[in-house]
PDB file of C-alpha atoms in Angstrom:
ATOM      1  CA  MET X 278      -9.946  89.443  12.848  1.00 54.00           C
ATOM      2  CA  GLY X 279      -9.496  91.577   9.845  1.00 59.00           C
ATOM      3  CA  ARG X 280     -11.174  91.322   6.488  1.00 63.00           C
ATOM      4  CA  GLY X 281      -8.303  89.495   4.822  1.00 59.00           C
ATOM      5  CA  GLU X 282      -8.071  86.685   7.374  1.00 58.00           C
ATOM      6  CA  SER X 283      -9.836  83.412   6.871  1.00 54.00           C
ATOM      7  CA  ARG X 284     -11.231  80.697   9.170  1.00 54.00           C
ATOM      8  CA  ILE X 285     -10.774  77.939   6.614  1.00 54.00           C
ATOM      9  CA  THR X 286      -7.785  76.429   8.422  1.00 55.00           C
ATOM     10  CA  CYS X 287      -9.849  75.630  11.538  1.00 54.00           C
ATOM     11  CA  SER X 288     -12.747  74.005   9.707  1.00 55.00           C
ATOM     12  CA  ALA X 289     -10.372  72.119   7.395  1.00 54.00           C
ATOM     13  CA  ALA X 290      -8.516  70.685  10.403  1.00 57.00           C
ATOM     14  CA  ARG X 291     -11.794  69.480  11.917  1.00 61.00           C
ATOM     15  CA  GLY X 292     -12.513  67.396   8.832  1.00 72.00           C
ATOM     16  CA  TYR X 293      -9.631  65.023   9.605  1.00 77.00           C
ATOM     17  CA  ALA X 294     -10.747  64.172  13.142  1.00 77.00           C
ATOM     18  CA  LEU X 295     -13.519  61.762  12.137  1.00 77.00           C
ATOM     19  CA  PRO X 296     -11.402  59.611   9.764  1.00 77.00           C
ATOM     20  CA  PHE X 297      -8.621  59.407  12.361  1.00 76.00           C
ATOM     21  CA  ALA X 298     -11.124  58.431  15.063  1.00 77.00           C
ATOM     22  CA  LEU X 299     -12.609  55.734  12.819  1.00 79.00           C
ATOM     23  CA  LEU X 300      -9.135  54.434  11.990  1.00 78.00           C
ATOM     24  CA  ALA X 301      -8.233  54.283  15.689  1.00 75.00           C
ATOM     25  CA  ILE X 302     -11.457  52.375  16.470  1.00 84.00           C
ATOM     26  CA  ALA X 303     -10.817  49.933  13.609  1.00 77.00           C
ATOM     27  CA  LEU X 304      -7.264  49.272  14.801  1.00 78.00           C
ATOM     28  CA  ALA X 305      -8.449  48.757  18.382  1.00 73.00           C
ATOM     29  CA  ALA X 306     -11.139  46.315  17.205  1.00 74.00           C
ATOM     30  CA  ALA X 307      -8.622  44.359  15.116  1.00 73.00           C
ATOM     31  CA  GLY X 308      -6.262  44.155  18.080  1.00 69.00           C
ATOM     32  CA  ALA X 309      -9.049  42.998  20.394  1.00 65.00           C
ATOM     33  CA  ALA X 310     -10.104  40.319  17.893  1.00 68.00           C
ATOM     34  CA  SER X 311      -6.524  39.077  17.657  1.00 68.00           C
ATOM     35  CA  VAL X 312      -6.201  38.899  21.444  1.00 63.00           C
ATOM     36  CA  ALA X 313      -9.564  37.102  21.768  1.00 63.00           C
ATOM     37  CA  SER X 314      -8.558  34.551  19.138  1.00 65.00           C
ATOM     38  CA  SER X 315      -5.224  33.931  20.835  1.00 66.00           C
ATOM     39  CA  TRP X 316      -6.945  33.620  24.222  1.00 66.00           C
ATOM     40  CA  ALA X 317      -9.426  31.070  22.821  1.00 65.00           C
ATOM     41  CA  ASP X 318      -6.555  29.054  21.319  1.00 67.00           C
ATOM     42  CA  ASP X 319      -4.701  29.067  24.641  1.00 68.00           C
ATOM     43  CA  LEU X 320      -7.842  27.976  26.488  1.00 73.00           C
ATOM     44  CA  GLY X 321      -8.365  25.104  24.037  1.00 75.00           C
ATOM     45  CA  ARG X 322      -4.757  23.965  24.414  1.00 88.00           C
ATOM     46  CA  ASP X 323      -5.036  24.149  28.219  1.00 91.00           C
ATOM     47  CA  LYS X 324      -8.195  22.014  28.191  1.00 93.00           C
ATOM     48  CA  GLU X 325      -6.479  19.480  25.953  1.00 93.00           C
ATOM     49  CA  ALA X 326      -3.450  19.295  28.263  1.00 93.00           C
ATOM     50  CA  GLU X 327      -5.784  18.804  31.233  1.00 95.00           C
ATOM     51  CA  LEU X 328      -7.660  16.055  29.338  1.00 95.00           C
ATOM     52  CA  LEU X 329      -4.356  14.246  28.759  1.00 96.00           C
ATOM     53  CA  ARG X 330      -3.429  14.606  32.441  1.00 96.00           C
ATOM     54  CA  VAL X 331      -6.802  13.433  33.776  1.00 97.00           C
ATOM     55  CA  GLY X 332      -7.093  10.637  31.215  1.00 96.00           C
ATOM     56  CA  ASN X 333      -3.659   9.391  32.239  1.00 96.00           C
ATOM     57  CA  LEU X 334      -4.784   9.410  35.899  1.00 97.00           C
ATOM     58  CA  TYR X 335      -7.756   7.212  34.980  1.00 97.00           C
ATOM     59  CA  ALA X 336      -5.519   4.844  32.965  1.00 97.00           C
ATOM     60  CA  ARG X 337      -3.114   4.558  35.911  1.00 96.00           C
ATOM     61  CA  ALA X 338      -5.939   3.956  38.393  1.00 96.00           C
ATOM     62  CA  ILE X 339      -7.576   1.270  36.225  1.00 96.00           C
ATOM     63  CA  ALA X 340      -4.242  -0.529  35.761  1.00 95.00           C
ATOM     64  CA  ALA X 341      -3.538  -0.429  39.517  1.00 95.00           C
ATOM     65  CA  TYR X 342      -7.041  -1.724  40.329  1.00 95.00           C
ATOM     66  CA  ARG X 343      -6.557  -4.656  37.944  1.00 94.00           C
ATOM     67  CA  ARG X 344      -3.004  -5.345  39.139  1.00 93.00           C
ATOM     68  CA  ASN X 345      -4.184  -5.446  42.790  1.00 91.00           C
ATOM     69  CA  SER X 346      -7.020  -7.897  42.112  1.00 88.00           C
ATOM     70  CA  PRO X 347      -6.998 -10.716  44.678  1.00 88.00           C
ATOM     71  CA  GLY X 348      -6.250 -14.190  43.359  1.00 85.00           C
ATOM     72  CA  SER X 349      -5.133 -15.096  39.888  1.00 86.00           C
ATOM     73  CA  ALA X 350      -8.142 -13.639  38.027  1.00 87.00           C
ATOM     74  CA  LYS X 351      -7.275 -10.033  37.245  1.00 90.00           C
ATOM     75  CA  ARG X 352     -10.434  -7.944  36.944  1.00 93.00           C
ATOM     76  CA  TYR X 353     -11.210  -4.454  35.723  1.00 94.00           C
ATOM     77  CA  PRO X 354     -13.289  -2.177  37.974  1.00 95.00           C
ATOM     78  CA  PRO X 355     -17.063  -2.667  37.551  1.00 96.00           C
ATOM     79  CA  ASP X 356     -17.629   1.112  37.732  1.00 96.00           C
ATOM     80  CA  LEU X 357     -15.614   4.297  38.152  1.00 97.00           C
ATOM     81  CA  GLU X 358     -16.695   4.618  41.796  1.00 96.00           C
ATOM     82  CA  SER X 359     -14.680   1.463  42.561  1.00 95.00           C
ATOM     83  CA  LEU X 360     -11.544   3.499  41.842  1.00 96.00           C
ATOM     84  CA  LEU X 361     -12.399   5.749  44.797  1.00 96.00           C
ATOM     85  CA  GLU X 362     -12.682   2.907  47.343  1.00 94.00           C
ATOM     86  CA  ASP X 363     -11.450  -0.604  46.624  1.00 92.00           C
ATOM     87  CA  ARG X 364     -12.619  -2.835  49.473  1.00 89.00           C
ATOM     88  CA  ARG X 365     -11.701  -6.172  47.898  1.00 89.00           C
ATOM     89  CA  LEU X 366      -8.703  -6.601  50.184  1.00 86.00           C
ATOM     90  CA  VAL X 367      -8.268  -6.280  53.943  1.00 87.00           C
ATOM     91  CA  THR X 368      -7.228  -2.635  53.658  1.00 90.00           C
ATOM     92  CA  MET X 369      -9.172  -0.154  51.564  1.00 90.00           C
ATOM     93  CA  THR X 370      -7.266   1.366  48.636  1.00 93.00           C
ATOM     94  CA  ARG X 371      -7.998   4.622  46.838  1.00 95.00           C
ATOM     95  CA  TYR X 372      -6.776   4.772  43.252  1.00 96.00           C
ATOM     96  CA  LEU X 373      -8.330   8.198  42.576  1.00 96.00           C
ATOM     97  CA  ARG X 374      -9.109  11.080  44.913  1.00 95.00           C
ATOM     98  CA  ASP X 375     -12.185  12.099  42.953  1.00 95.00           C
ATOM     99  CA  LEU X 376     -14.116  11.206  39.811  1.00 96.00           C
ATOM    100  CA  TYR X 377     -12.667  13.936  37.644  1.00 97.00           C
ATOM    101  CA  ALA X 378     -14.733  15.709  35.010  1.00 96.00           C
ATOM    102  CA  ASP X 379     -13.770  15.684  31.360  1.00 96.00           C
ATOM    103  CA  PRO X 380     -12.026  19.069  30.929  1.00 95.00           C
ATOM    104  CA  VAL X 381     -13.196  19.428  27.323  1.00 94.00           C
ATOM    105  CA  THR X 382     -16.921  18.791  27.918  1.00 94.00           C
ATOM    106  CA  GLY X 383     -17.029  19.803  31.587  1.00 93.00           C
ATOM    107  CA  SER X 384     -19.057  16.646  32.315  1.00 95.00           C
ATOM    108  CA  ARG X 385     -18.321  13.653  34.539  1.00 94.00           C
ATOM    109  CA  ASP X 386     -20.009  11.481  31.923  1.00 95.00           C
ATOM    110  CA  TRP X 387     -16.999   9.760  30.360  1.00 97.00           C
ATOM    111  CA  GLY X 388     -17.251   7.255  27.562  1.00 97.00           C
ATOM    112  CA  LEU X 389     -16.333   3.811  28.883  1.00 97.00           C
ATOM    113  CA  VAL X 390     -14.266   1.106  27.191  1.00 97.00           C
ATOM    114  CA  ARG X 391     -15.405  -2.257  28.539  1.00 96.00           C
ATOM    115  CA  GLY X 392     -13.069  -5.198  29.017  1.00 92.00           C
ATOM    116  CA  PRO X 393     -13.888  -8.859  28.341  1.00 91.00           C
ATOM    117  CA  ASP X 394     -15.153  -9.287  31.923  1.00 89.00           C
ATOM    118  CA  GLY X 395     -17.554  -6.334  31.534  1.00 94.00           C
ATOM    119  CA  GLY X 396     -15.415  -4.111  33.745  1.00 95.00           C
ATOM    120  CA  ILE X 397     -14.079  -0.719  32.751  1.00 96.00           C
ATOM    121  CA  ARG X 398     -10.860  -1.071  30.779  1.00 96.00           C
ATOM    122  CA  GLY X 399     -10.564   2.624  29.894  1.00 96.00           C
ATOM    123  CA  VAL X 400     -12.264   5.989  29.495  1.00 97.00           C
ATOM    124  CA  TYR X 401     -12.558   8.515  26.700  1.00 97.00           C
ATOM    125  CA  SER X 402     -13.922  12.009  26.198  1.00 97.00           C
ATOM    126  CA  ARG X 403     -17.333  12.237  24.544  1.00 97.00           C
ATOM    127  CA  SER X 404     -16.263  15.416  22.733  1.00 95.00           C
ATOM    128  CA  SER X 405     -16.259  15.363  18.945  1.00 93.00           C
ATOM    129  CA  ARG X 406     -14.058  18.477  18.768  1.00 93.00           C
ATOM    130  CA  VAL X 407     -10.819  18.335  16.806  1.00 92.00           C
ATOM    131  CA  PRO X 408      -7.729  18.065  19.040  1.00 93.00           C
ATOM    132  CA  TRP X 409      -4.756  20.401  18.709  1.00 85.00           C
ATOM    133  CA  ARG X 410      -2.426  17.410  18.734  1.00 87.00           C
ATOM    134  CA  ARG X 411      -3.345  15.003  15.989  1.00 84.00           C
ATOM    135  CA  ALA X 412      -0.169  12.917  16.081  1.00 88.00           C
ATOM    136  CA  ALA X 413       0.283   9.957  18.412  1.00 91.00           C
ATOM    137  CA  VAL X 414       0.717  10.952  22.065  1.00 89.00           C
ATOM    138  CA  THR X 415       2.759   8.968  24.572  1.00 88.00           C
ATOM    139  CA  LEU X 416       1.856   9.547  28.204  1.00 91.00           C
ATOM    140  CA  GLU X 417       3.315   8.118  31.374  1.00 90.00           C
ATOM    141  CA  ASP X 418       0.748   5.317  31.713  1.00 88.00           C
ATOM    142  CA  CYS X 419      -0.774   4.954  28.244  1.00 89.00           C
ATOM    143  CA  SER X 420      -0.208   5.710  24.589  1.00 90.00           C
ATOM    144  CA  LEU X 421      -2.744   7.315  22.282  1.00 92.00           C
ATOM    145  CA  PRO X 422      -2.909   6.855  18.509  1.00 93.00           C
ATOM    146  CA  PRO X 423      -3.320   9.789  16.102  1.00 94.00           C
ATOM    147  CA  ALA X 424      -6.820  11.244  16.488  1.00 92.00           C
ATOM    148  CA  GLN X 425      -9.304  13.202  14.412  1.00 93.00           C
ATOM    149  CA  ARG X 426     -11.545  13.890  17.448  1.00 94.00           C
ATOM    150  CA  TYR X 427     -11.048  13.842  21.215  1.00 94.00           C
ATOM    151  CA  GLU X 428     -13.335  10.808  21.458  1.00 95.00           C
ATOM    152  CA  ASP X 429     -10.740   8.838  19.445  1.00 95.00           C
ATOM    153  CA  TRP X 430      -8.317   8.955  22.395  1.00 95.00           C
ATOM    154  CA  LYS X 431      -8.951   5.920  24.627  1.00 96.00           C
ATOM    155  CA  PHE X 432      -7.189   6.179  27.989  1.00 96.00           C
ATOM    156  CA  MET X 433      -6.714   2.515  28.884  1.00 94.00           C
ATOM    157  CA  GLY X 434      -4.694   0.941  31.646  1.00 79.00           C
ATOM    158  CA  SER X 435      -1.972  -1.468  30.608  1.00 78.00           C
ATOM    159  CA  ASP X 436      -2.741  -5.191  30.728  1.00 69.00           C
ATOM    160  CA  THR X 437       0.478  -6.049  32.516  1.00 54.00           C
TER     161      THR X 437
END
């Protein structure tokens, strides 16, 4: 290099690398946060859909148990286990394959709605989280009113 040449261009170019690297990191972090938020929303919606499916299964099973009661007195099941094996008639009937867990709480400890005979008329989630769907929901075997919390949805078998 001669006396008239300068190295300023190299050192000046190096000064832009750090701001560009920081900008790239900030953009990557913002993108990751957006993806994580979207993933959490999707997971919450999936759990809610599963709660509606499982709750409807319980409502259907409770209604079938009551409908198949021997004699004229129609009774609700005394406990959830009775939905797994109903031995009141000559042949055993299974209304549920398993006692399903609440998808929102992950627990098998459902809230129970008792009927006038003390039997289980319905189940509900014990979660106080806010549902995605707050309007009334009509399912195959039950209807749910608008809810502020998951525990407001009572999955009850029909009385017919």
